[in-house]
Coordinates of C-alpha atoms in Angstrom, one line a residue:
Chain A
X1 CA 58.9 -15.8 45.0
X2 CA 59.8 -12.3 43.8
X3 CA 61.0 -11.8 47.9
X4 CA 63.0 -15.2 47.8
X5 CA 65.1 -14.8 44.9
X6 CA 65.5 -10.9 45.8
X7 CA 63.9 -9.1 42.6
X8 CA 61.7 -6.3 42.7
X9 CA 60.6 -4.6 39.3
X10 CA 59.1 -0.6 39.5
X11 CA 57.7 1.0 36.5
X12 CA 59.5 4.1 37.5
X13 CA 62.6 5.3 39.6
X14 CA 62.5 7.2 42.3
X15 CA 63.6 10.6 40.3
X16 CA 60.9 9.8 38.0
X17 CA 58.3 9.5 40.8
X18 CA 59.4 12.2 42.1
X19 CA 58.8 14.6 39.1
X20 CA 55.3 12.8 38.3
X21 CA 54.8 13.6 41.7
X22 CA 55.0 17.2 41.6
X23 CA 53.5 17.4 37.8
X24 CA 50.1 15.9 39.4
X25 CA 50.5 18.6 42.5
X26 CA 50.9 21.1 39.9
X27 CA 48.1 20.7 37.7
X28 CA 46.1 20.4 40.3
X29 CA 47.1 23.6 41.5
X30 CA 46.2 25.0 38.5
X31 CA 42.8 24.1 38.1
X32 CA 42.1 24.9 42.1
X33 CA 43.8 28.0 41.6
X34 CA 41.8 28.8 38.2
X35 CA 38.3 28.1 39.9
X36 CA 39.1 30.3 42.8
X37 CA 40.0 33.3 40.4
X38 CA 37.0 33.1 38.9
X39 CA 34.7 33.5 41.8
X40 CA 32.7 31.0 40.2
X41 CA 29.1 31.3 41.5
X42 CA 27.0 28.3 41.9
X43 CA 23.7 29.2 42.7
X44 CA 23.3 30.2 39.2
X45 CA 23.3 26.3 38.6
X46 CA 20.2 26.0 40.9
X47 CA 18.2 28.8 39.2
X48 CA 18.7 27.8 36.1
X49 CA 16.4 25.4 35.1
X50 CA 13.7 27.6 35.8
X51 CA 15.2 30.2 33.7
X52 CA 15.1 28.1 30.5
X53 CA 11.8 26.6 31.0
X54 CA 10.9 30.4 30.8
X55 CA 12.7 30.8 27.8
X56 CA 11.5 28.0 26.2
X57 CA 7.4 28.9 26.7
X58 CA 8.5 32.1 25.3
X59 CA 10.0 30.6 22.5
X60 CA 7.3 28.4 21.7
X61 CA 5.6 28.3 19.1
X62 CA 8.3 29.4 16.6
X63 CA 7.2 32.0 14.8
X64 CA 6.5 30.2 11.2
X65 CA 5.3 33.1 9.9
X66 CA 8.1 35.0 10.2
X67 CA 10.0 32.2 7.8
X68 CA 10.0 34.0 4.5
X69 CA 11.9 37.2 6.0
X70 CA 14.9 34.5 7.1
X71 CA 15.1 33.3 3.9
X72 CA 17.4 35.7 1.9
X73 CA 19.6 36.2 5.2
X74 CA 20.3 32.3 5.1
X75 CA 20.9 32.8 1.4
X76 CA 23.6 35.1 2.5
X77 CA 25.3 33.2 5.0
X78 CA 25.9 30.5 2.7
X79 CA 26.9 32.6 -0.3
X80 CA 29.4 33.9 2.2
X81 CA 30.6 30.8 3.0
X82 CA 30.7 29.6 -1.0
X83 CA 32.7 32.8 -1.9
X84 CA 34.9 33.1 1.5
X85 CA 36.1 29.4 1.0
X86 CA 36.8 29.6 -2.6
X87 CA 39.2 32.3 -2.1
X88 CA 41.1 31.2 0.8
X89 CA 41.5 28.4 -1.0
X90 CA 43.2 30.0 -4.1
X91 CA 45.1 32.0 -1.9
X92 CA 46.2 28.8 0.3
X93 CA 47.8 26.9 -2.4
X94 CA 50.6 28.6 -2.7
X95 CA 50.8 29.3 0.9
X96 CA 51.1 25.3 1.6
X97 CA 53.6 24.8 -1.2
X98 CA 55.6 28.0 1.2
X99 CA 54.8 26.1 4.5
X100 CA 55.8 22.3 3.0
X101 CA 59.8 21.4 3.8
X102 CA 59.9 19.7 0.7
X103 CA 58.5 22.3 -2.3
X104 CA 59.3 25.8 -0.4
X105 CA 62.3 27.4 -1.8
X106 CA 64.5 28.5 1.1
X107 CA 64.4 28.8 5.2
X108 CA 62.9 32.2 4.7
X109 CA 59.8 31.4 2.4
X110 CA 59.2 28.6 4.9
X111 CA 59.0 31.0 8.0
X112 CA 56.8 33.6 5.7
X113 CA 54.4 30.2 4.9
X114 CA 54.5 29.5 8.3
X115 CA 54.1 32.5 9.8
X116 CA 50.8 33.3 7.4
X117 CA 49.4 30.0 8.2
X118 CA 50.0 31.0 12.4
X119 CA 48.7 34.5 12.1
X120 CA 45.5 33.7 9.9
X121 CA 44.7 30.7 12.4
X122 CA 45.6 32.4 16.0
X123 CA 42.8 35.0 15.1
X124 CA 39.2 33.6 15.6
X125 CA 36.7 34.3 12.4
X126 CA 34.6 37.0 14.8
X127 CA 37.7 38.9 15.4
X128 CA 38.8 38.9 11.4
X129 CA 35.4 40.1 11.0
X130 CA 35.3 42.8 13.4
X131 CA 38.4 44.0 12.0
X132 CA 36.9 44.0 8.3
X133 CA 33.9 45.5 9.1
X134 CA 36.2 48.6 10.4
X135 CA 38.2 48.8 6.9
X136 CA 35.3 47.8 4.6
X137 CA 32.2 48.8 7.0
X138 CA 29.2 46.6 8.6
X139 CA 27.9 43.6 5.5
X140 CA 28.3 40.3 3.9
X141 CA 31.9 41.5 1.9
X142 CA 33.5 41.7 5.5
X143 CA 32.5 38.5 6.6
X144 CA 33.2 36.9 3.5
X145 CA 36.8 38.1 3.7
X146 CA 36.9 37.3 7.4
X147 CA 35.7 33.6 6.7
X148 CA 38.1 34.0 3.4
X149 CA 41.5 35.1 5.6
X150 CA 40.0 32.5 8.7
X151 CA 40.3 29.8 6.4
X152 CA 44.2 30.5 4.6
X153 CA 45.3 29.0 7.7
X154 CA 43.3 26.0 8.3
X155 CA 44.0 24.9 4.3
X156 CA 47.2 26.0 4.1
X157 CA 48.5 24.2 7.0
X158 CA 46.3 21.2 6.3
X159 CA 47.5 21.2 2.7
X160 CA 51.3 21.9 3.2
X161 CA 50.9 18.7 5.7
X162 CA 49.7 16.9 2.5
X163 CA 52.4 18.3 0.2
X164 CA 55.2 17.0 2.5
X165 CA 53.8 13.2 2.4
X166 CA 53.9 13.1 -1.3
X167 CA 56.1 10.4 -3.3
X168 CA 58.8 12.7 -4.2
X169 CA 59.8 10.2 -6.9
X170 CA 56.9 10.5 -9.2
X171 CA 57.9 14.3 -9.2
X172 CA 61.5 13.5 -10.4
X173 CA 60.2 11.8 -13.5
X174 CA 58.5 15.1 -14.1
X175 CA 61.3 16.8 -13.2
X176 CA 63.7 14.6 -15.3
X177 CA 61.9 14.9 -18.2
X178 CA 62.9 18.8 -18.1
X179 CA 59.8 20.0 -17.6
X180 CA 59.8 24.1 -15.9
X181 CA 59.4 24.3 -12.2
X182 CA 56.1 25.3 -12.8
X183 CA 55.4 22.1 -14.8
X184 CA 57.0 19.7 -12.0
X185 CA 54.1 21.1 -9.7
X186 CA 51.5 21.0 -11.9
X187 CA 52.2 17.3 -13.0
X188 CA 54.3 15.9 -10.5
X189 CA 53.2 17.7 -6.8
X190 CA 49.1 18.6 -7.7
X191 CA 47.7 15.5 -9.0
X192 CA 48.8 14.0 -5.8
X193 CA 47.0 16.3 -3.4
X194 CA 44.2 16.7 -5.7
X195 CA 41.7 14.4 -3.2
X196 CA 43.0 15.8 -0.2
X197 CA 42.3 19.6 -2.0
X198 CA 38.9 18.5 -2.4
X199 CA 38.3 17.3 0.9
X200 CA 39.6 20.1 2.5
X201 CA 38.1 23.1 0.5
X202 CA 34.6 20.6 1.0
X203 CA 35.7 20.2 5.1
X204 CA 36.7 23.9 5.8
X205 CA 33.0 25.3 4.0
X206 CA 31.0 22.9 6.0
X207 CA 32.6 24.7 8.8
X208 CA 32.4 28.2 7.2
X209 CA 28.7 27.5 7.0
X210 CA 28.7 27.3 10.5
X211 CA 31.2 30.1 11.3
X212 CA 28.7 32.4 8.9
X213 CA 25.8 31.9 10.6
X214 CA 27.6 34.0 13.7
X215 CA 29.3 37.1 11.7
X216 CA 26.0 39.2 12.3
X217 CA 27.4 39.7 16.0
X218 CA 29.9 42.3 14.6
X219 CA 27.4 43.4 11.9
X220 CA 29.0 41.1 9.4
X221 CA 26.3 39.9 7.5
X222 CA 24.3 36.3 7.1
X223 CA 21.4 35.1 9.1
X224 CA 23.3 36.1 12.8
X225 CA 22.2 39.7 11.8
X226 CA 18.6 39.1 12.2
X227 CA 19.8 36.7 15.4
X228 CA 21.2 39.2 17.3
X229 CA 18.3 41.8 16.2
X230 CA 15.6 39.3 17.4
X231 CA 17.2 38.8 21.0
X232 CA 18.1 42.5 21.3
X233 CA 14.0 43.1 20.7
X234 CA 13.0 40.3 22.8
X235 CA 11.2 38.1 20.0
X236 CA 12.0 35.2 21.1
X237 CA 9.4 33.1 18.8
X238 CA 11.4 34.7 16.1
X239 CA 14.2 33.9 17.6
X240 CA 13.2 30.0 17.7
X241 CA 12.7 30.5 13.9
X242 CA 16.3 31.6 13.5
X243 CA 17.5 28.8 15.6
X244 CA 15.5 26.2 13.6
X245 CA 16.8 27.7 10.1
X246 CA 20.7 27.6 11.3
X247 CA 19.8 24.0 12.2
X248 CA 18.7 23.2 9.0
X249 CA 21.1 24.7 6.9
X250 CA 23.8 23.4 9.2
X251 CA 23.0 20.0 8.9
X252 CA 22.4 19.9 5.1
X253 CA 26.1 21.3 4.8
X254 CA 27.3 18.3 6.6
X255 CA 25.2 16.0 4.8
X256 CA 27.0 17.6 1.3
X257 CA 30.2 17.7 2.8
X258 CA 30.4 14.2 3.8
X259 CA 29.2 13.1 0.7
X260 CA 31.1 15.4 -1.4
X261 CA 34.3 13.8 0.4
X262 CA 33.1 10.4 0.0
X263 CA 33.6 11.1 -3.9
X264 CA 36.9 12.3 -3.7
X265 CA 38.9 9.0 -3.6
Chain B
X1 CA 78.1 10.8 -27.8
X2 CA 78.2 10.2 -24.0
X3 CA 81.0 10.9 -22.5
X4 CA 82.0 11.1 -18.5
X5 CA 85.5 12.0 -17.6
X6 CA 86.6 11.2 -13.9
X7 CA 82.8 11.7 -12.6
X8 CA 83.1 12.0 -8.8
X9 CA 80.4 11.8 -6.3
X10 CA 81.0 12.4 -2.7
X11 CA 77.7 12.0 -0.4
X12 CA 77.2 14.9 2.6
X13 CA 77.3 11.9 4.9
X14 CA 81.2 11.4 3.3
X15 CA 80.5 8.2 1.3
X16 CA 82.4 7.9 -2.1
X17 CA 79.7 6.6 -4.1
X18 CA 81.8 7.1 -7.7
X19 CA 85.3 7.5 -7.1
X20 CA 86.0 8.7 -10.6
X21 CA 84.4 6.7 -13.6
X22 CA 85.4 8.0 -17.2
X23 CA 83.5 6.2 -20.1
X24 CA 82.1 6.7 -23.2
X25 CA 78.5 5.6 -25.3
X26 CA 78.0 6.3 -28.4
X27 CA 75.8 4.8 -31.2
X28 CA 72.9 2.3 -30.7
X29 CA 74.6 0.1 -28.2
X30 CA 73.2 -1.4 -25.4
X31 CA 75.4 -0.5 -22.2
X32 CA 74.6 -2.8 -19.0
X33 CA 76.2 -2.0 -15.5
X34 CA 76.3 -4.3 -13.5
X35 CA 77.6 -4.5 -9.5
X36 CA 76.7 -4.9 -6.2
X37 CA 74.8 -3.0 -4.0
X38 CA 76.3 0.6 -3.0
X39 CA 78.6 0.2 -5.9
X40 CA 77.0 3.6 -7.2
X41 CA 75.2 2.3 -10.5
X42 CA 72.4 4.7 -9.6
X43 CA 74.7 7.4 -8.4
X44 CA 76.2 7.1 -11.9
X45 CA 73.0 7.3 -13.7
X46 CA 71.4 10.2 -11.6
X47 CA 74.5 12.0 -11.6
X48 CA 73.8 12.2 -15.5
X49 CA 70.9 14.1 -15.9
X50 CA 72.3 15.5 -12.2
X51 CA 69.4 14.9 -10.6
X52 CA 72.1 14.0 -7.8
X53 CA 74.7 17.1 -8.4
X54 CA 78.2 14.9 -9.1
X55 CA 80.8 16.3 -6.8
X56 CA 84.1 16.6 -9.3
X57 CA 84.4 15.8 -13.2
X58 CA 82.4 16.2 -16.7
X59 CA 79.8 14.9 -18.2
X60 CA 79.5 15.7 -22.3
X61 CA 76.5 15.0 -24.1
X62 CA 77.0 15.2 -27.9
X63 CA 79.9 18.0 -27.1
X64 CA 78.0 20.0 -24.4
X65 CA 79.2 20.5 -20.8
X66 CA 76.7 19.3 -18.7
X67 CA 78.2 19.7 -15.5
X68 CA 78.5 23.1 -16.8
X69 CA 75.1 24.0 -17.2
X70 CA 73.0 26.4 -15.2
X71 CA 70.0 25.0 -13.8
X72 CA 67.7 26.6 -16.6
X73 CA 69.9 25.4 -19.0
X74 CA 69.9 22.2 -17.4
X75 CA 66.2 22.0 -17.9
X76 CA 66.2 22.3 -21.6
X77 CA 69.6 19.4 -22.0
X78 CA 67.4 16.9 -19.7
X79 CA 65.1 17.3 -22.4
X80 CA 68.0 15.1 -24.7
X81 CA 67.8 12.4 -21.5
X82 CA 64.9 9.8 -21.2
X83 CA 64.8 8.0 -17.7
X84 CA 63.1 5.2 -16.6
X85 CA 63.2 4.2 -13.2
X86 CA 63.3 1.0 -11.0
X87 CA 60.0 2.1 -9.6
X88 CA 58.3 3.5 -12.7
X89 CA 57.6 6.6 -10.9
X90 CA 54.5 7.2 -13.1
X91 CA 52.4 10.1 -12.1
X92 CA 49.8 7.5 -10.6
X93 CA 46.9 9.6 -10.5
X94 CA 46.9 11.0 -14.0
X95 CA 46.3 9.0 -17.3
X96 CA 48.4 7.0 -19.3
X97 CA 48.4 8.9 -22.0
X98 CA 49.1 12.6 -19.3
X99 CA 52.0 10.2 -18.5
X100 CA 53.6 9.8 -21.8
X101 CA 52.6 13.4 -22.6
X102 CA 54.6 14.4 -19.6
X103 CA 57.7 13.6 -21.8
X104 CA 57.3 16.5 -23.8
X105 CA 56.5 19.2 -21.3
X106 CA 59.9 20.4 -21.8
X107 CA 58.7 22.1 -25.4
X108 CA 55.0 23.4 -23.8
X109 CA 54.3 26.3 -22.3
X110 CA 53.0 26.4 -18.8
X111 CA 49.5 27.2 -19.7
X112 CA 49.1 24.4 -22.6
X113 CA 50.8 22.0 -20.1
X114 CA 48.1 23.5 -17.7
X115 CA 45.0 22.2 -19.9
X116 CA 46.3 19.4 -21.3
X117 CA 46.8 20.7 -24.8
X118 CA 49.7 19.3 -26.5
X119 CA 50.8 20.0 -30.0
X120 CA 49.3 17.5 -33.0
X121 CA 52.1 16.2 -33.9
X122 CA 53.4 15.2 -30.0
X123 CA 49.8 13.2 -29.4
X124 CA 50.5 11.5 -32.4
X125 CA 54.1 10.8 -31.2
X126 CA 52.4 9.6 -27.9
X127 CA 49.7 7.2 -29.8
X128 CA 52.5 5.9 -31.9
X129 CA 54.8 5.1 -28.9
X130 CA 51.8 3.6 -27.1
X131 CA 52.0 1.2 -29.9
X132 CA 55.6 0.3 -29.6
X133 CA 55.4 -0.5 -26.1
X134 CA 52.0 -2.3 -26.4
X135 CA 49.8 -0.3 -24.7
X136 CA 47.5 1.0 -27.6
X137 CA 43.8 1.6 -26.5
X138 CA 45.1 2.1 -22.9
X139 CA 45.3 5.9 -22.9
X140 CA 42.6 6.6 -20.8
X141 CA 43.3 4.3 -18.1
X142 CA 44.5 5.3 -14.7
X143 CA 48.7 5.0 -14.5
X144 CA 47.2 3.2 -11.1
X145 CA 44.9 0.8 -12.6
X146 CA 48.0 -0.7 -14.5
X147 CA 50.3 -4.0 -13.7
X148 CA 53.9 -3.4 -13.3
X149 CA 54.8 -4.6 -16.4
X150 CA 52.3 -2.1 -18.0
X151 CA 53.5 0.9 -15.7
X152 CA 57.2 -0.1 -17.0
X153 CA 55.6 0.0 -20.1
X154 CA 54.3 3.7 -19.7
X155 CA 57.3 4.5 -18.1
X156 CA 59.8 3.8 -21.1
X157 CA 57.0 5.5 -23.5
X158 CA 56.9 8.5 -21.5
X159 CA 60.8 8.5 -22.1
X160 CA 60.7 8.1 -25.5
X161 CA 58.2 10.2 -26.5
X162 CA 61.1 12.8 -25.5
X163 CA 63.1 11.8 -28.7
X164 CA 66.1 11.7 -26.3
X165 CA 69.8 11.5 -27.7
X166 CA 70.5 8.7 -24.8
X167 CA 68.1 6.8 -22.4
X168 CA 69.0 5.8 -18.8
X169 CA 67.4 3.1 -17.3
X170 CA 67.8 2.9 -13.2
X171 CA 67.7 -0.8 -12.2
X172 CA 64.4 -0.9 -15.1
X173 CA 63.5 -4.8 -14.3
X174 CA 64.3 -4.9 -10.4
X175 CA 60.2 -4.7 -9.6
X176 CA 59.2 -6.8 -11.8
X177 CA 58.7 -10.6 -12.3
X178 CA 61.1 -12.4 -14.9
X179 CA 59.1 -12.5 -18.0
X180 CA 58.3 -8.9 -17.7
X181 CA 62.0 -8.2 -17.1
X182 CA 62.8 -10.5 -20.4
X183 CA 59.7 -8.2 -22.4
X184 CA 61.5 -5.0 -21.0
X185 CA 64.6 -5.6 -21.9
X186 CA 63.7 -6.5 -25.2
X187 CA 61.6 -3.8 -25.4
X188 CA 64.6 -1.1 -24.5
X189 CA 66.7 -3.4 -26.9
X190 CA 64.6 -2.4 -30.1
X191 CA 64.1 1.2 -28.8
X192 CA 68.0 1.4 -29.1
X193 CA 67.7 0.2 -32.6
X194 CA 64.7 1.8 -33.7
X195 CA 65.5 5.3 -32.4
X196 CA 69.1 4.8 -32.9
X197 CA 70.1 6.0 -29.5
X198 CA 72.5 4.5 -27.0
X199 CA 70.9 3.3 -23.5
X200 CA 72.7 2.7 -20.1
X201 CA 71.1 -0.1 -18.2
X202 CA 71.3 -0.3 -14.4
X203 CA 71.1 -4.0 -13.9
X204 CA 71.8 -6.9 -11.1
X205 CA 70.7 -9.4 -12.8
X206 CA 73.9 -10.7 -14.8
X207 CA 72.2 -12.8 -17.0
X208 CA 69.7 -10.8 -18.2
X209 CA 72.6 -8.4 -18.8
X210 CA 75.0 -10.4 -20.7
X211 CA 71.5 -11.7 -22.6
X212 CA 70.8 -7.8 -24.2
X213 CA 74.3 -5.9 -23.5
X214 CA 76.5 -5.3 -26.1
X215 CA 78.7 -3.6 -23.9
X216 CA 79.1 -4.4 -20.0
X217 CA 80.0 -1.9 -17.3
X218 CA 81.1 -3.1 -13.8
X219 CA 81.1 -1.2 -11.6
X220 CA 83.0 -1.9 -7.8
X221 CA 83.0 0.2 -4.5
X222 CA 82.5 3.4 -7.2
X223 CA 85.3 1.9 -9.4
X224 CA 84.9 1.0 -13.2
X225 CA 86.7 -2.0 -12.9
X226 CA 85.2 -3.6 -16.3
X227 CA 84.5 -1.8 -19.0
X228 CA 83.8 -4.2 -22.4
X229 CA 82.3 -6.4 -24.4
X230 CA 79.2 -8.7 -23.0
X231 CA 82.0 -11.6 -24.7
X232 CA 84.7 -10.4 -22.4
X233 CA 82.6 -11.0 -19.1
X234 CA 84.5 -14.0 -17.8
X235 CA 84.1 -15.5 -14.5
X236 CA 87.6 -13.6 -13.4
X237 CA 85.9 -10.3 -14.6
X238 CA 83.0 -10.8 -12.4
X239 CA 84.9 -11.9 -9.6
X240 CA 86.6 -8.7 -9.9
X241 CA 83.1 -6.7 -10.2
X242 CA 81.7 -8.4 -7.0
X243 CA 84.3 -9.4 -5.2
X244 CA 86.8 -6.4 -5.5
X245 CA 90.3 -6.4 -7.7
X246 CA 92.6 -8.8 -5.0
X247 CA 89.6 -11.5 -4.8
X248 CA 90.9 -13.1 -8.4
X249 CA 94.1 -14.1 -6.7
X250 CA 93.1 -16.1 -3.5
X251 CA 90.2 -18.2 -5.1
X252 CA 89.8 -20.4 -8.0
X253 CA 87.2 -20.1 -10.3
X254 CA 84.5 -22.5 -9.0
X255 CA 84.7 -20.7 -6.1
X256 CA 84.4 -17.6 -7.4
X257 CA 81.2 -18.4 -9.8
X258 CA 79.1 -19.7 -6.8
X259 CA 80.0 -16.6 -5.0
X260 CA 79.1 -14.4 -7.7
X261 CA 75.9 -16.3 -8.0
X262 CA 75.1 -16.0 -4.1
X263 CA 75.9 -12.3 -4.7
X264 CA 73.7 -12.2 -7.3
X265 CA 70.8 -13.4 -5.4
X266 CA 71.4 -11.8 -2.3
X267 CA 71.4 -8.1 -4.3
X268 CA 68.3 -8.9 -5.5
X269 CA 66.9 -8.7 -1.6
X270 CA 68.7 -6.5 -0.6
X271 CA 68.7 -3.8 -4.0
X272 CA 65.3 -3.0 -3.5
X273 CA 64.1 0.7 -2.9
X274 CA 67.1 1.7 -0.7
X275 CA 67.8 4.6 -3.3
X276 CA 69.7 6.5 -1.0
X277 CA 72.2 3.7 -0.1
X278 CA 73.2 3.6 -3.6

């Protein structure tokens, strides 16, 4: 039929085949080119599960014993977390209401709230913390202010998002009222974000929890301290310990997070 | 007093939403404007309290400049302005009674605004207009848990409670169904009366204006072309609202009143929250 009457329908035209074309030869490209640069070895793949049948019999049986010593460290980690979250979370408030179009005062505060939220996110938590350990020396008050400047971004940005999707009309009532700037936010612009505050401060700790449990690397304090000691000294039974504790604690952070945020409606 | 003198907006896009409307309110009375769509009732209103900054002309409130008011100063004057809008535009999260409280945040300071505490005598101001509107016993509920009529409600109570020298009302019975439009306006009526304040009434619906006006504005393409009694509202004078100044001429009247009946109902689709437009 579609031969007899002389139409013919393409998804594309040919310029646009073309360029899709080249894209898929390009990406290609890329990835071949990425695996050859890496020399990438793969008889490592075929020893391997030797290697971790090794560790794991020297692992086993975790070291139980060696359970009271983790307890303050894990203590730690999530007192970190607690305190490190809390503060980015003051300090990100009025960073969103600088990276939100609608509630930051001029084209320049908006770069400065954007350009806090890039800077604090662009860095990972481990190399915050390395930093801090320099100015402040090895312990728990550099990783909390790691996980603390870590987190600005991640609430800020998440939070400015919130602050642009408000109904701006409930905040001209406040406003027309002639209530202070000051006043407009508190009355008009917070009670609207208030769940999404919540959820967020609750969303970024359960991941602070996690990040914590890793700031011993760089001598940051929390339970990766007595990590990193354990595999440097070969205990590996006390090393299963550790494993198992991080477990736990990780997994009753996401149980209270998601029920925390199941509150907050 | 209110009083505008050749008020002027001019939208960044180029529209002339008021193309110079002088007026003045005064007393108690009851001032409804009424016009089509885009005839720039809201403009006018907003332009008042300049949450939308008018482009050219005055504005006087009991003898002070408005227009010439920095924006601190303009803070404290909107204080002398209760609004109530087409939407409510309650806080929805917060209580009814942070709502109405809200109205007096203009005499807190930032930290008693912060935790809630209001002066005695402003709580009993609320509590006592939570009576006039209705709503006594419902200061604890969510602004969200309300019906429209009862968020209209809050809405003209968080107004009041500002003891204002003149309320504006921005299309106050467009969301809502008729016999909550009827309680409103009769509500706003009595508020005029009882505080002894003038109100300006954004309104399409002509009936219910000429049922509670004392005093008509009508508005056309930006133009006052009516400004008088709710009596002197003849068909001709509505033609001339809805169907522009030359309309009178060509058609006869029974033409002219189904057409401003069709207009009528065909704003009340089309008025709905298109703020911007008008």
């Amino acid at each position: 039929m579609a031969v007899e009457t002389g139409r013919s329908w393409q998804r594309h035209g040919t310029q646009r085949r073309i360029k899709r074309l080249l894209a898929a030869l390009v990406a290609t490209a890329t990835v071949v080119g990425s695996w050859l640069w890496l020399e990438l070895d793969l008889q490592y793949i075929t020893s391997s599960p030797p290697e971790l049948l090794d560790l794991a019999v020297r692992m086993y049986p975790p070291a139980w014993a060696y359970a009271p010593d983790i307890v303050m460290p894990l203590i730690e980690t999530i007192h970190i977390a607690v305190v490190g979250t809390i503060l980015a979370v003051m300090m990100s408030v009025p960073v969103a209401f600088l990276a939100a179009r609608n509630t930051t005062p001029n084209d320049l505060t908006y770069a400065l709230g954007k350009l806090i939220v890039t800077t604090s996110r662009s860095v990972h938590t481990i190399i915050w913390a390395m930093l801090f350990t320099v100015m402040f020396g090895p312990g728990a008050f550099a990783g909390m202010v790691a996980i603390a400047v870590r987190s600005i971004g991640f609430v800020g940005k998440l939070l400015g998002e919130e602050i642009e999707e408000i109904s701006f009309d409930q905040v001209e009532a406040i406003k027309a009222t002639g209530g202070s700037t000051f006043q407009v936010l508190l009355y008009g612009v917070i009670p609207q974000i208030k769940p999404a505050l919540v959820g967020i401060s609750i969303y970024r700790w359960d991941i602070n929890v996690r990040g914590a449990t890793i700031l011993g690397v760089v001598g940051a304090g929390g339970i990766g301290v007595e990590l990193f000691d354990a595999v440097d000294a070969f205990q590996w039974s006390n090393v299963a310990m550790i494993l198992i504790a991080i477990l736990g604690i990780v997994l009753l952070s996401e149980i209270v997070s998601a029920r925390a945020r199941a509150m907050t409606r | 007093m209110l009083e505008t003198i050749d008020l002027r907006k001019v939208y960044p896009t180029g529209d002339e939403a008021l193309t110079g409307v002088s007026t003045t309110v005064d007393g108690n009375e009851i001032v409804a404007m009424i016009g089509p769509s885009g005839a720039g009732k809201s403009t006018f209103i907003r332009c008042i309290n300049r949450l939308t900054e008018p482009t050219d002309g005055e504005i006087r409130l009991d003898g002070s400049e408005l227009t010439a008011l920095g924006e601190s100063e303009m803070k404290a004057a909107r204080r002398n302005i209760g609004m109530v809008f087409q939407e409510y535009n309650l806080v929805e999260r917060l209580t009814v009674m942070e709502n109405v409280l809200s109205g007096r945040l203009g005499y807190v300071s930032n930290w008693a605004a912060l935790r809630r505490k209001f002066p005695p005598e402003d709580v009993e101001r609320a509590y006592d207009v939570l009576e006039t509107v209705g709503l006594d016993g419902m200061e604890n509920k969510r602004a969200d848990e309300l019906s429209g009529g009862q968020r209209q409600r809050v809405g003209i109570a968080r107004a009041v409670v500002q003891e204002p020298k003149i309320l504006l009302a921005d299309e106050p019975t467009s969301s809502l169904d008729p016999e909550s439009s009827h309680a409103v306006m009769e509500l706003l009526a009595d508020i005029a009366a009882e505080e002894d304040i003038p109100i300006i009434i954004n309104i399409h619906e002509v009936p219910l204006a000429v049922e509670y006006a004392d005093r008509i504005l009508g508005l056309h393409d930006g133009e006052l072309v009516f400004d008088g009694p709710t009596d002197g509202l003849d068909e001709n004078a509505k033609d001339v609202i809805y169907r522009g100044a030359d309309a009178s001429e060509t058609t006869n009247e029974a033409v002219a009143k189904t057409r401003t009946d069709n207009n009528a109902i065909s704003e009340q689709a089309a008025d709905k929250p298109t703020a911007a437009g008008d």
